[in-house]
Amino acid sequence: MTVEISATGDTLPEAFVRIALALFATAVDPDTVEDADVREVRAHGSGAPALLRAWLQECLYVHEVEGFTCRGIEMVVFDAAPGAGGEKMRLHAILAGEEIDPARHRVRPIRNVLTADLVHDPAGPGPVSVRATLDV
């Protein structure tokens, strides 16, 4: 089964944070999650859509493999301009949450991020919208 998630932000980093929170909320009710621990996540991509997909895949890895669920995200670095020599876009974020507790968290497994793209180009006027399709 697939589920589409989407998010809008005033900036590209804000939209990336919001869609990652939507991914975690698809798996675990965020109202049941405490800010007891943190995880660091880094992602790279050749452009904004590739960075978005890599970002969501890294968040999914933290959730599925490390057994961590998140309720807050601080974007520490969001470098949207590819650097000289073909350096990729990159981000570094801190995820605040806790390890999954089966006694408190009802977990809906997410198998994969199938698609991730920008709905509204951040270079244009107005807010930035992003979306992704999850295999649940």
CSV table of N, CA and C in Angstrom, one decimal:
chain,number,residue,atom,x,y,z
A,1,MET,N,0.8,-1.2,0.0
A,1,MET,CA,0.0,0.0,0.0
A,1,MET,C,0.9,1.2,0.0
A,2,THR,N,0.5,2.3,-0.7
A,2,THR,CA,1.2,3.5,-0.7
A,2,THR,C,0.5,4.6,0.0
A,3,VAL,N,1.2,5.6,0.6
A,3,VAL,CA,0.7,6.7,1.3
A,3,VAL,C,1.5,7.9,0.8
A,4,GLU,N,0.8,9.0,0.4
A,4,GLU,CA,1.5,10.2,0.0
A,4,GLU,C,1.5,11.2,1.1
A,5,ILE,N,2.7,11.8,1.4
A,5,ILE,CA,2.8,12.8,2.4
A,5,ILE,C,3.2,14.1,1.7
A,6,SER,N,2.9,15.2,2.2
A,6,SER,CA,3.3,16.5,1.7
A,6,SER,C,3.5,17.5,2.8
A,7,ALA,N,4.3,18.5,2.4
A,7,ALA,CA,4.6,19.6,3.4
A,7,ALA,C,4.9,20.9,2.7
A,8,THR,N,4.6,22.0,3.4
A,8,THR,CA,4.9,23.3,2.8
A,8,THR,C,5.6,24.1,3.9
A,9,GLY,N,6.6,24.9,3.4
A,9,GLY,CA,7.3,25.8,4.3
A,9,GLY,C,7.7,27.1,3.6
A,10,ASP,N,8.0,28.1,4.4
A,10,ASP,CA,8.4,29.3,3.8
A,10,ASP,C,9.7,29.2,3.1
A,11,THR,N,10.5,28.2,3.5
A,11,THR,CA,11.8,28.0,2.9
A,11,THR,C,12.0,26.5,2.6
A,12,LEU,N,13.0,26.2,1.8
A,12,LEU,CA,13.2,24.8,1.5
A,12,LEU,C,13.6,24.0,2.7
A,13,PRO,N,14.5,24.5,3.6
A,13,PRO,CA,14.8,23.7,4.8
A,13,PRO,C,13.5,23.5,5.7
A,14,GLU,N,12.7,24.5,5.8
A,14,GLU,CA,11.5,24.3,6.6
A,14,GLU,C,10.6,23.2,6.0
A,15,ALA,N,10.4,23.2,4.7
A,15,ALA,CA,9.6,22.2,4.0
A,15,ALA,C,10.2,20.8,4.2
A,16,PHE,N,11.6,20.7,4.2
A,16,PHE,CA,12.2,19.4,4.4
A,16,PHE,C,12.0,18.9,5.8
A,17,VAL,N,12.1,19.8,6.8
A,17,VAL,CA,11.8,19.5,8.2
A,17,VAL,C,10.4,18.9,8.3
A,18,ARG,N,9.4,19.7,7.8
A,18,ARG,CA,8.0,19.3,7.9
A,18,ARG,C,7.7,18.0,7.2
A,19,ILE,N,8.3,17.7,6.1
A,19,ILE,CA,7.9,16.4,5.5
A,19,ILE,C,8.6,15.3,6.2
A,20,ALA,N,9.7,15.5,6.8
A,20,ALA,CA,10.4,14.4,7.6
A,20,ALA,C,9.5,14.1,8.8
A,21,LEU,N,9.0,15.2,9.4
A,21,LEU,CA,8.1,15.0,10.6
A,21,LEU,C,6.8,14.3,10.2
A,22,ALA,N,6.3,14.5,8.9
A,22,ALA,CA,5.2,13.8,8.4
A,22,ALA,C,5.5,12.3,8.2
A,23,LEU,N,6.7,12.0,7.8
A,23,LEU,CA,7.2,10.6,7.6
A,23,LEU,C,7.1,9.9,9.0
A,24,PHE,N,7.7,10.5,10.0
A,24,PHE,CA,7.7,9.9,11.3
A,24,PHE,C,6.3,9.8,11.9
A,25,ALA,N,5.4,10.8,11.6
A,25,ALA,CA,4.1,10.8,12.1
A,25,ALA,C,3.3,9.7,11.4
A,26,THR,N,3.6,9.3,10.2
A,26,THR,CA,3.0,8.2,9.5
A,26,THR,C,3.3,6.9,10.2
A,27,ALA,N,4.5,6.8,10.8
A,27,ALA,CA,4.9,5.6,11.5
A,27,ALA,C,4.4,5.5,12.9
A,28,VAL,N,4.5,6.6,13.7
A,28,VAL,CA,4.2,6.6,15.1
A,28,VAL,C,3.6,8.0,15.4
A,29,ASP,N,2.5,7.9,16.2
A,29,ASP,CA,1.8,9.1,16.7
A,29,ASP,C,2.8,10.0,17.4
A,30,PRO,N,3.1,11.2,16.9
A,30,PRO,CA,4.0,12.1,17.6
A,30,PRO,C,3.6,12.5,19.0
A,31,ASP,N,2.4,12.4,19.3
A,31,ASP,CA,1.9,12.8,20.7
A,31,ASP,C,2.4,11.8,21.7
A,32,THR,N,2.8,10.6,21.3
A,32,THR,CA,3.3,9.6,22.2
A,32,THR,C,4.8,9.6,22.3
A,33,VAL,N,5.5,10.5,21.6
A,33,VAL,CA,6.9,10.5,21.6
A,33,VAL,C,7.5,11.6,22.5
A,34,GLU,N,8.5,11.3,23.3
A,34,GLU,CA,9.2,12.2,24.2
A,34,GLU,C,10.5,12.7,23.6
A,35,ASP,N,11.0,13.8,24.0
A,35,ASP,CA,12.3,14.3,23.5
A,35,ASP,C,13.3,13.8,24.5
A,36,ALA,N,13.6,12.5,24.5
A,36,ALA,CA,14.5,11.9,25.4
A,36,ALA,C,15.9,11.7,24.9
A,37,ASP,N,16.1,11.7,23.5
A,37,ASP,CA,17.3,11.4,22.9
A,37,ASP,C,17.4,12.1,21.6
A,38,VAL,N,18.6,12.1,21.0
A,38,VAL,CA,18.8,12.7,19.6
A,38,VAL,C,19.5,11.8,18.7
A,39,ARG,N,19.3,12.0,17.4
A,39,ARG,CA,20.1,11.3,16.4
A,39,ARG,C,20.5,12.4,15.4
A,40,GLU,N,21.7,12.2,14.8
A,40,GLU,CA,22.2,13.1,13.8
A,40,GLU,C,22.0,12.4,12.4
A,41,VAL,N,21.5,13.2,11.5
A,41,VAL,CA,21.3,12.7,10.1
A,41,VAL,C,22.0,13.7,9.1
A,42,ARG,N,22.7,13.1,8.2
A,42,ARG,CA,23.3,13.8,7.1
A,42,ARG,C,22.8,13.3,5.8
A,43,ALA,N,22.6,14.1,4.8
A,43,ALA,CA,22.2,13.7,3.4
A,43,ALA,C,22.8,14.5,2.4
A,44,HIS,N,23.0,14.0,1.2
A,44,HIS,CA,23.6,14.7,0.1
A,44,HIS,C,22.8,14.4,-1.2
A,45,GLY,N,22.8,15.3,-2.1
A,45,GLY,CA,22.0,15.1,-3.3
A,45,GLY,C,22.5,16.1,-4.4
A,46,SER,N,22.4,15.6,-5.7
A,46,SER,CA,22.8,16.4,-6.8
A,46,SER,C,21.9,17.6,-7.1
A,47,GLY,N,20.7,17.6,-6.5
A,47,GLY,CA,19.8,18.7,-6.7
A,47,GLY,C,18.7,18.6,-5.6
A,48,ALA,N,17.8,19.5,-5.5
A,48,ALA,CA,16.8,19.5,-4.4
A,48,ALA,C,16.0,18.2,-4.4
A,49,PRO,N,15.5,17.7,-5.5
A,49,PRO,CA,14.7,16.4,-5.4
A,49,PRO,C,15.5,15.3,-4.9
A,50,ALA,N,16.8,15.2,-5.4
A,50,ALA,CA,17.7,14.1,-4.9
A,50,ALA,C,18.0,14.2,-3.5
A,51,LEU,N,18.2,15.5,-3.0
A,51,LEU,CA,18.5,15.7,-1.6
A,51,LEU,C,17.3,15.3,-0.8
A,52,LEU,N,16.1,15.7,-1.2
A,52,LEU,CA,14.9,15.4,-0.5
A,52,LEU,C,14.7,13.9,-0.3
A,53,ARG,N,14.9,13.1,-1.4
A,53,ARG,CA,14.8,11.6,-1.3
A,53,ARG,C,15.9,11.1,-0.4
A,54,ALA,N,17.1,11.5,-0.5
A,54,ALA,CA,18.2,11.0,0.4
A,54,ALA,C,17.9,11.3,1.8
A,55,TRP,N,17.4,12.5,2.1
A,55,TRP,CA,17.0,13.0,3.4
A,55,TRP,C,15.9,12.0,4.0
A,56,LEU,N,14.9,11.8,3.3
A,56,LEU,CA,13.8,10.9,3.8
A,56,LEU,C,14.3,9.5,3.9
A,57,GLN,N,15.1,9.0,3.0
A,57,GLN,CA,15.7,7.7,3.2
A,57,GLN,C,16.5,7.6,4.5
A,58,GLU,N,17.3,8.6,4.8
A,58,GLU,CA,18.1,8.6,6.0
A,58,GLU,C,17.2,8.6,7.2
A,59,CYS,N,16.2,9.4,7.2
A,59,CYS,CA,15.2,9.4,8.3
A,59,CYS,C,14.6,8.1,8.5
A,60,LEU,N,14.2,7.4,7.4
A,60,LEU,CA,13.6,6.1,7.4
A,60,LEU,C,14.6,5.1,8.0
A,61,TYR,N,15.8,5.2,7.7
A,61,TYR,CA,16.9,4.3,8.2
A,61,TYR,C,16.9,4.4,9.7
A,62,VAL,N,17.0,5.7,10.2
A,62,VAL,CA,17.0,5.9,11.7
A,62,VAL,C,15.8,5.3,12.3
A,63,HIS,N,14.7,5.4,11.7
A,63,HIS,CA,13.4,4.8,12.3
A,63,HIS,C,13.4,3.3,12.2
A,64,GLU,N,13.6,2.8,11.0
A,64,GLU,CA,13.5,1.3,10.9
A,64,GLU,C,14.6,0.5,11.4
A,65,VAL,N,15.8,0.9,11.2
A,65,VAL,CA,17.0,0.2,11.6
A,65,VAL,C,17.5,0.5,13.0
A,66,GLU,N,17.5,1.7,13.4
A,66,GLU,CA,17.9,2.1,14.7
A,66,GLU,C,16.8,2.1,15.7
A,67,GLY,N,15.5,1.9,15.3
A,67,GLY,CA,14.4,1.9,16.2
A,67,GLY,C,14.1,3.2,16.9
A,68,PHE,N,14.3,4.3,16.2
A,68,PHE,CA,14.1,5.6,16.8
A,68,PHE,C,13.0,6.3,16.1
A,69,THR,N,12.2,7.0,16.9
A,69,THR,CA,11.1,7.8,16.4
A,69,THR,C,11.3,9.3,16.8
A,70,CYS,N,10.8,10.2,16.1
A,70,CYS,CA,11.1,11.6,16.2
A,70,CYS,C,9.9,12.5,16.3
A,71,ARG,N,10.1,13.6,17.1
A,71,ARG,CA,9.0,14.5,17.2
A,71,ARG,C,9.5,16.0,17.0
A,72,GLY,N,10.8,16.2,16.8
A,72,GLY,CA,11.3,17.5,16.5
A,72,GLY,C,12.6,17.4,15.7
A,73,ILE,N,12.8,18.4,14.9
A,73,ILE,CA,14.0,18.4,14.0
A,73,ILE,C,14.6,19.8,14.0
A,74,GLU,N,15.9,19.8,14.2
A,74,GLU,CA,16.7,21.1,14.1
A,74,GLU,C,17.6,20.9,12.9
A,75,MET,N,17.4,21.8,11.9
A,75,MET,CA,18.3,21.8,10.7
A,75,MET,C,19.5,22.6,11.0
A,76,VAL,N,20.7,21.9,11.1
A,76,VAL,CA,21.9,22.5,11.5
A,76,VAL,C,22.6,23.1,10.3
A,77,VAL,N,22.6,22.4,9.2
A,77,VAL,CA,23.2,22.8,7.9
A,77,VAL,C,22.3,22.5,6.8
A,78,PHE,N,22.0,23.5,6.0
A,78,PHE,CA,21.3,23.2,4.7
A,78,PHE,C,21.9,24.0,3.6
A,79,ASP,N,22.8,23.4,2.9
A,79,ASP,CA,23.6,24.0,1.8
A,79,ASP,C,22.9,23.6,0.5
A,80,ALA,N,22.1,24.6,0.0
A,80,ALA,CA,21.3,24.3,-1.2
A,80,ALA,C,22.0,24.6,-2.5
A,81,ALA,N,23.2,25.3,-2.4
A,81,ALA,CA,23.9,25.6,-3.7
A,81,ALA,C,25.0,24.6,-3.9
A,82,PRO,N,25.0,23.9,-5.0
A,82,PRO,CA,26.1,23.0,-5.2
A,82,PRO,C,27.4,23.8,-5.3
A,83,GLY,N,28.5,23.2,-4.7
A,83,GLY,CA,29.7,23.9,-4.6
A,83,GLY,C,30.6,23.7,-5.8
A,84,ALA,N,31.7,24.4,-5.8
A,84,ALA,CA,32.7,24.2,-6.9
A,84,ALA,C,33.1,22.8,-7.0
A,85,GLY,N,33.4,22.4,-8.3
A,85,GLY,CA,33.9,21.0,-8.5
A,85,GLY,C,32.8,20.0,-8.4
A,86,GLY,N,31.6,20.4,-8.5
A,86,GLY,CA,30.5,19.5,-8.5
A,86,GLY,C,30.1,19.0,-7.1
A,87,GLU,N,30.5,19.7,-6.1
A,87,GLU,CA,30.1,19.3,-4.7
A,87,GLU,C,28.5,19.3,-4.6
A,88,LYS,N,28.0,18.3,-4.0
A,88,LYS,CA,26.6,18.2,-3.9
A,88,LYS,C,25.9,19.1,-2.9
A,89,MET,N,24.6,19.2,-3.0
A,89,MET,CA,23.8,19.9,-2.0
A,89,MET,C,23.9,19.0,-0.8
A,90,ARG,N,23.8,19.6,0.4
A,90,ARG,CA,23.9,18.7,1.6
A,90,ARG,C,23.1,19.3,2.8
A,91,LEU,N,22.8,18.5,3.7
A,91,LEU,CA,22.1,18.9,4.9
A,91,LEU,C,22.6,18.1,6.1
A,92,HIS,N,22.5,18.7,7.3
A,92,HIS,CA,22.9,18.0,8.5
A,92,HIS,C,21.8,18.4,9.5
A,93,ALA,N,21.1,17.5,10.2
A,93,ALA,CA,20.0,17.8,11.1
A,93,ALA,C,20.1,16.9,12.3
A,94,ILE,N,19.5,17.5,13.4
A,94,ILE,CA,19.4,16.8,14.7
A,94,ILE,C,18.0,16.4,14.9
A,95,LEU,N,17.7,15.1,15.0
A,95,LEU,CA,16.4,14.6,15.3
A,95,LEU,C,16.2,14.4,16.8
A,96,ALA,N,15.1,15.0,17.3
A,96,ALA,CA,14.8,14.8,18.8
A,96,ALA,C,13.7,13.9,18.9
A,97,GLY,N,13.8,12.9,19.8
A,97,GLY,CA,12.8,11.9,20.0
A,97,GLY,C,13.3,10.8,21.0
A,98,GLU,N,12.9,9.6,20.7
A,98,GLU,CA,13.3,8.5,21.6
A,98,GLU,C,13.3,7.2,20.8
A,99,GLU,N,13.9,6.2,21.5
A,99,GLU,CA,13.8,4.8,20.9
A,99,GLU,C,12.4,4.3,21.0
A,100,ILE,N,12.0,3.6,20.0
A,100,ILE,CA,10.6,3.0,20.0
A,100,ILE,C,10.4,2.1,21.2
A,101,ASP,N,9.3,2.3,21.9
A,101,ASP,CA,8.9,1.5,23.0
A,101,ASP,C,7.6,0.8,22.6
A,102,PRO,N,7.6,-0.5,22.4
A,102,PRO,CA,6.4,-1.2,21.9
A,102,PRO,C,5.2,-1.1,22.9
A,103,ALA,N,5.5,-0.8,24.2
A,103,ALA,CA,4.5,-0.7,25.1
A,103,ALA,C,3.7,0.6,25.0
A,104,ARG,N,4.4,1.6,24.4
A,104,ARG,CA,3.7,3.0,24.3
A,104,ARG,C,3.5,3.4,22.8
A,105,HIS,N,4.3,2.8,21.9
A,105,HIS,CA,4.2,3.3,20.5
A,105,HIS,C,3.5,2.2,19.6
A,106,ARG,N,2.5,2.5,18.9
A,106,ARG,CA,1.9,1.7,17.9
A,106,ARG,C,2.6,2.1,16.6
A,107,VAL,N,3.4,1.1,16.1
A,107,VAL,CA,4.3,1.4,14.9
A,107,VAL,C,3.6,0.9,13.6
A,108,ARG,N,3.6,1.8,12.7
A,108,ARG,CA,3.1,1.4,11.3
A,108,ARG,C,4.4,1.3,10.5
A,109,PRO,N,4.8,0.1,10.0
A,109,PRO,CA,6.0,0.0,9.3
A,109,PRO,C,6.0,0.8,7.9
A,110,ILE,N,7.1,1.4,7.6
A,110,ILE,CA,7.3,2.0,6.3
A,110,ILE,C,8.4,1.3,5.6
A,111,ARG,N,8.2,0.7,4.5
A,111,ARG,CA,9.2,-0.1,3.8
A,111,ARG,C,10.2,0.7,3.0
A,112,ASN,N,9.7,1.8,2.3
A,112,ASN,CA,10.5,2.5,1.4
A,112,ASN,C,9.9,3.8,1.1
A,113,VAL,N,10.8,4.8,0.7
A,113,VAL,CA,10.4,6.0,0.1
A,113,VAL,C,10.4,5.8,-1.4
A,114,LEU,N,9.2,5.7,-2.0
A,114,LEU,CA,9.2,5.4,-3.5
A,114,LEU,C,9.5,6.6,-4.3
A,115,THR,N,8.9,7.8,-4.0
A,115,THR,CA,9.2,9.0,-4.7
A,115,THR,C,9.3,10.2,-3.8
A,116,ALA,N,10.0,11.2,-4.2
A,116,ALA,CA,10.1,12.4,-3.5
A,116,ALA,C,10.4,13.6,-4.5
A,117,ASP,N,9.6,14.6,-4.4
A,117,ASP,CA,9.9,15.7,-5.3
A,117,ASP,C,9.4,17.0,-4.8
A,118,LEU,N,9.8,18.1,-5.5
A,118,LEU,CA,9.3,19.4,-5.2
A,118,LEU,C,8.1,19.7,-6.0
A,119,VAL,N,7.0,20.2,-5.3
A,119,VAL,CA,5.8,20.5,-6.0
A,119,VAL,C,5.9,22.0,-6.5
A,120,HIS,N,6.5,22.8,-5.7
A,120,HIS,CA,6.7,24.2,-6.0
A,120,HIS,C,8.1,24.5,-5.9
A,121,ASP,N,8.7,25.0,-7.0
A,121,ASP,CA,10.1,25.3,-7.1
A,121,ASP,C,10.5,26.4,-6.1
A,122,PRO,N,11.5,26.2,-5.3
A,122,PRO,CA,11.9,27.2,-4.3
A,122,PRO,C,12.5,28.5,-4.9
A,123,ALA,N,12.8,28.4,-6.2
A,123,ALA,CA,13.3,29.6,-6.9
A,123,ALA,C,12.2,30.6,-7.2
A,124,GLY,N,11.0,30.1,-7.2
A,124,GLY,CA,9.8,31.0,-7.6
A,124,GLY,C,9.3,31.7,-6.4
A,125,PRO,N,8.3,32.5,-6.6
A,125,PRO,CA,7.7,33.3,-5.4
A,125,PRO,C,6.8,32.3,-4.6
A,126,GLY,N,6.6,32.7,-3.4
A,126,GLY,CA,5.7,31.9,-2.5
A,126,GLY,C,6.4,30.8,-1.7
A,127,PRO,N,5.5,30.1,-1.0
A,127,PRO,CA,6.1,29.0,-0.2
A,127,PRO,C,6.6,27.8,-1.0
A,128,VAL,N,7.3,27.0,-0.4
A,128,VAL,CA,7.9,25.8,-1.0
A,128,VAL,C,7.1,24.6,-0.6
A,129,SER,N,6.7,23.8,-1.5
A,129,SER,CA,5.9,22.5,-1.2
A,129,SER,C,6.7,21.3,-1.7
A,130,VAL,N,6.7,20.3,-0.9
A,130,VAL,CA,7.4,19.0,-1.3
A,130,VAL,C,6.4,17.9,-1.0
A,131,ARG,N,6.6,16.7,-1.7
A,131,ARG,CA,5.8,15.6,-1.4
A,131,ARG,C,6.6,14.3,-1.6
A,132,ALA,N,6.1,13.2,-1.0
A,132,ALA,CA,6.8,11.9,-1.2
A,132,ALA,C,5.7,10.8,-1.1
A,133,THR,N,6.0,9.7,-1.7
A,133,THR,CA,5.1,8.6,-1.7
A,133,THR,C,5.9,7.5,-0.9
A,134,LEU,N,5.2,6.9,0.1
A,134,LEU,CA,5.8,5.9,0.9
A,134,LEU,C,5.2,4.6,0.7
A,135,ASP,N,5.9,3.5,0.7
A,135,ASP,CA,5.5,2.1,0.7
A,135,ASP,C,5.3,1.7,2.1
A,136,VAL,N,4.0,1.5,2.5
A,136,VAL,CA,3.7,1.1,3.9
A,136,VAL,C,3.1,-0.3,4.0
